[in-house]
Amino acid sequence: IDYKKPRSTSLVPSWVVKTFINLAIMKPVVIDEKCIKCGVCKKICPVDAIELAPYPIFDRKKCINCYCCHENCPHAAMDLIQSRTFRILKKIKDKVYQKI
């Protein structure tokens, strides 16, 4: 199957959409302490966005954020994280709503 990220059909400029998505979407990362370098993540990745060197390394341009690596890791060595900017904005929002 030829997996591709969906294109935006909105009137919002694509760079704005891309920036927002990069801020909001969770991205898989490896937990080195748990990873035994079994290669399941590389085998399961539908777009071949993972290389083992010796731990998994992601090609973020290829990654479609399907989270197959996270869901199929038999050792729970994949975590999903949000961008630092998103976490900071979320903390600010939470503080504002606590005051209300």
mmCIF file of C-alpha atoms in Angstrom:
data_model
loop_
_atom_site.group_PDB
_atom_site.id
_atom_site.type_symbol
_atom_site.label_atom_id
_atom_site.label_comp_id
_atom_site.label_asym_id
_atom_site.label_seq_id
_atom_site.Cartn_x
_atom_site.Cartn_y
_atom_site.Cartn_z
ATOM 1 C CA ILE A 1 0.000 0.000 0.000
ATOM 2 C CA ASP A 2 1.317 3.412 -0.921
ATOM 3 C CA TYR A 3 0.724 5.395 2.305
ATOM 4 C CA LYS A 4 0.843 9.163 2.076
ATOM 5 C CA LYS A 5 -0.029 12.003 4.415
ATOM 6 C CA PRO A 6 -3.348 13.617 3.454
ATOM 7 C CA ARG A 7 -3.257 16.975 1.699
ATOM 8 C CA SER A 8 -5.063 19.984 3.055
ATOM 9 C CA THR A 9 -8.023 21.222 1.046
ATOM 10 C CA SER A 10 -8.721 24.197 3.305
ATOM 11 C CA LEU A 11 -8.278 27.868 2.553
ATOM 12 C CA VAL A 12 -5.652 28.061 5.286
ATOM 13 C CA PRO A 13 -2.134 28.232 3.827
ATOM 14 C CA SER A 14 -0.361 24.875 3.930
ATOM 15 C CA TRP A 15 2.546 26.264 5.985
ATOM 16 C CA VAL A 16 0.090 27.280 8.733
ATOM 17 C CA VAL A 17 -1.489 23.821 8.703
ATOM 18 C CA LYS A 18 1.931 22.141 8.756
ATOM 19 C CA THR A 19 3.106 24.327 11.653
ATOM 20 C CA PHE A 20 -0.040 23.606 13.676
ATOM 21 C CA ILE A 21 0.192 19.871 13.013
ATOM 22 C CA ASN A 22 3.848 19.807 14.058
ATOM 23 C CA LEU A 23 2.894 21.560 17.301
ATOM 24 C CA ALA A 24 -0.123 19.407 18.066
ATOM 25 C CA ILE A 25 0.645 15.899 16.859
ATOM 26 C CA MET A 26 2.304 13.327 19.040
ATOM 27 C CA LYS A 27 5.487 11.789 17.686
ATOM 28 C CA PRO A 28 6.990 8.403 18.511
ATOM 29 C CA VAL A 29 10.326 8.295 20.324
ATOM 30 C CA VAL A 30 12.444 5.404 21.535
ATOM 31 C CA ILE A 31 13.018 4.690 25.211
ATOM 32 C CA ASP A 32 16.606 3.418 24.984
ATOM 33 C CA GLU A 33 16.466 1.789 28.434
ATOM 34 C CA LYS A 34 13.581 -0.465 27.339
ATOM 35 C CA CYS A 35 14.587 -1.089 23.718
ATOM 36 C CA ILE A 36 16.298 -4.418 23.044
ATOM 37 C CA LYS A 37 16.802 -3.602 19.329
ATOM 38 C CA CYS A 38 14.502 -6.405 18.180
ATOM 39 C CA GLY A 39 13.526 -4.562 14.975
ATOM 40 C CA VAL A 40 9.756 -5.068 15.242
ATOM 41 C CA CYS A 41 9.213 -1.324 14.801
ATOM 42 C CA LYS A 42 11.274 -1.281 11.594
ATOM 43 C CA LYS A 43 9.463 -4.335 10.209
ATOM 44 C CA ILE A 44 5.991 -2.977 11.005
ATOM 45 C CA CYS A 45 6.527 0.582 9.700
ATOM 46 C CA PRO A 46 4.369 0.913 6.557
ATOM 47 C CA VAL A 47 6.516 3.709 5.062
ATOM 48 C CA ASP A 48 9.972 2.418 6.048
ATOM 49 C CA ALA A 49 10.652 5.500 8.201
ATOM 50 C CA ILE A 50 12.725 3.654 10.818
ATOM 51 C CA GLU A 51 16.372 2.610 10.667
ATOM 52 C CA LEU A 52 18.241 0.649 13.322
ATOM 53 C CA ALA A 53 21.608 2.174 14.246
ATOM 54 C CA PRO A 54 21.586 0.255 16.685
ATOM 55 C CA TYR A 55 18.506 1.860 18.261
ATOM 56 C CA PRO A 56 15.577 2.944 16.068
ATOM 57 C CA ILE A 57 16.010 6.305 14.341
ATOM 58 C CA PHE A 58 13.025 7.993 12.702
ATOM 59 C CA ASP A 59 12.998 9.738 9.351
ATOM 60 C CA ARG A 60 10.465 12.409 10.338
ATOM 61 C CA LYS A 61 9.862 13.400 6.708
ATOM 62 C CA LYS A 62 8.710 9.866 5.879
ATOM 63 C CA CYS A 63 6.845 9.174 9.142
ATOM 64 C CA ILE A 64 3.047 9.345 8.757
ATOM 65 C CA ASN A 65 2.428 9.179 12.531
ATOM 66 C CA CYS A 66 0.411 5.977 12.303
ATOM 67 C CA TYR A 67 1.905 4.847 15.647
ATOM 68 C CA CYS A 68 2.275 1.248 14.471
ATOM 69 C CA CYS A 69 5.744 1.198 16.045
ATOM 70 C CA HIS A 70 4.302 2.293 19.387
ATOM 71 C CA GLU A 71 1.377 -0.110 19.268
ATOM 72 C CA ASN A 72 3.406 -3.155 18.199
ATOM 73 C CA CYS A 73 6.557 -2.808 20.307
ATOM 74 C CA PRO A 74 6.633 -5.966 22.474
ATOM 75 C CA HIS A 75 8.792 -4.223 25.100
ATOM 76 C CA ALA A 76 6.881 -0.924 25.427
ATOM 77 C CA ALA A 77 10.025 0.865 24.265
ATOM 78 C CA MET A 78 8.186 3.454 22.184
ATOM 79 C CA ASP A 79 6.634 6.523 23.733
ATOM 80 C CA LEU A 80 4.537 9.272 22.198
ATOM 81 C CA ILE A 81 5.497 12.855 23.003
ATOM 82 C CA GLN A 82 4.140 16.261 22.123
ATOM 83 C CA SER A 83 6.346 19.132 21.082
ATOM 84 C CA ARG A 84 7.907 21.296 23.780
ATOM 85 C CA THR A 85 6.000 24.315 22.442
ATOM 86 C CA PHE A 86 2.682 22.477 22.719
ATOM 87 C CA ARG A 87 3.425 21.393 26.304
ATOM 88 C CA ILE A 88 4.311 24.972 27.284
ATOM 89 C CA LEU A 89 1.142 26.354 25.688
ATOM 90 C CA LYS A 90 -0.916 23.658 27.423
ATOM 91 C CA LYS A 91 0.577 24.585 30.828
ATOM 92 C CA ILE A 92 -0.247 28.250 30.214
ATOM 93 C CA LYS A 93 -3.805 27.349 29.204
ATOM 94 C CA ASP A 94 -4.228 25.121 32.268
ATOM 95 C CA LYS A 95 -3.065 27.927 34.569
ATOM 96 C CA VAL A 96 -5.478 30.373 32.968
ATOM 97 C CA TYR A 97 -8.407 27.971 33.378
ATOM 98 C CA GLN A 98 -7.476 27.266 37.017
ATOM 99 C CA LYS A 99 -7.905 30.984 37.786
ATOM 100 C CA ILE A 100 -11.378 31.106 36.236
#
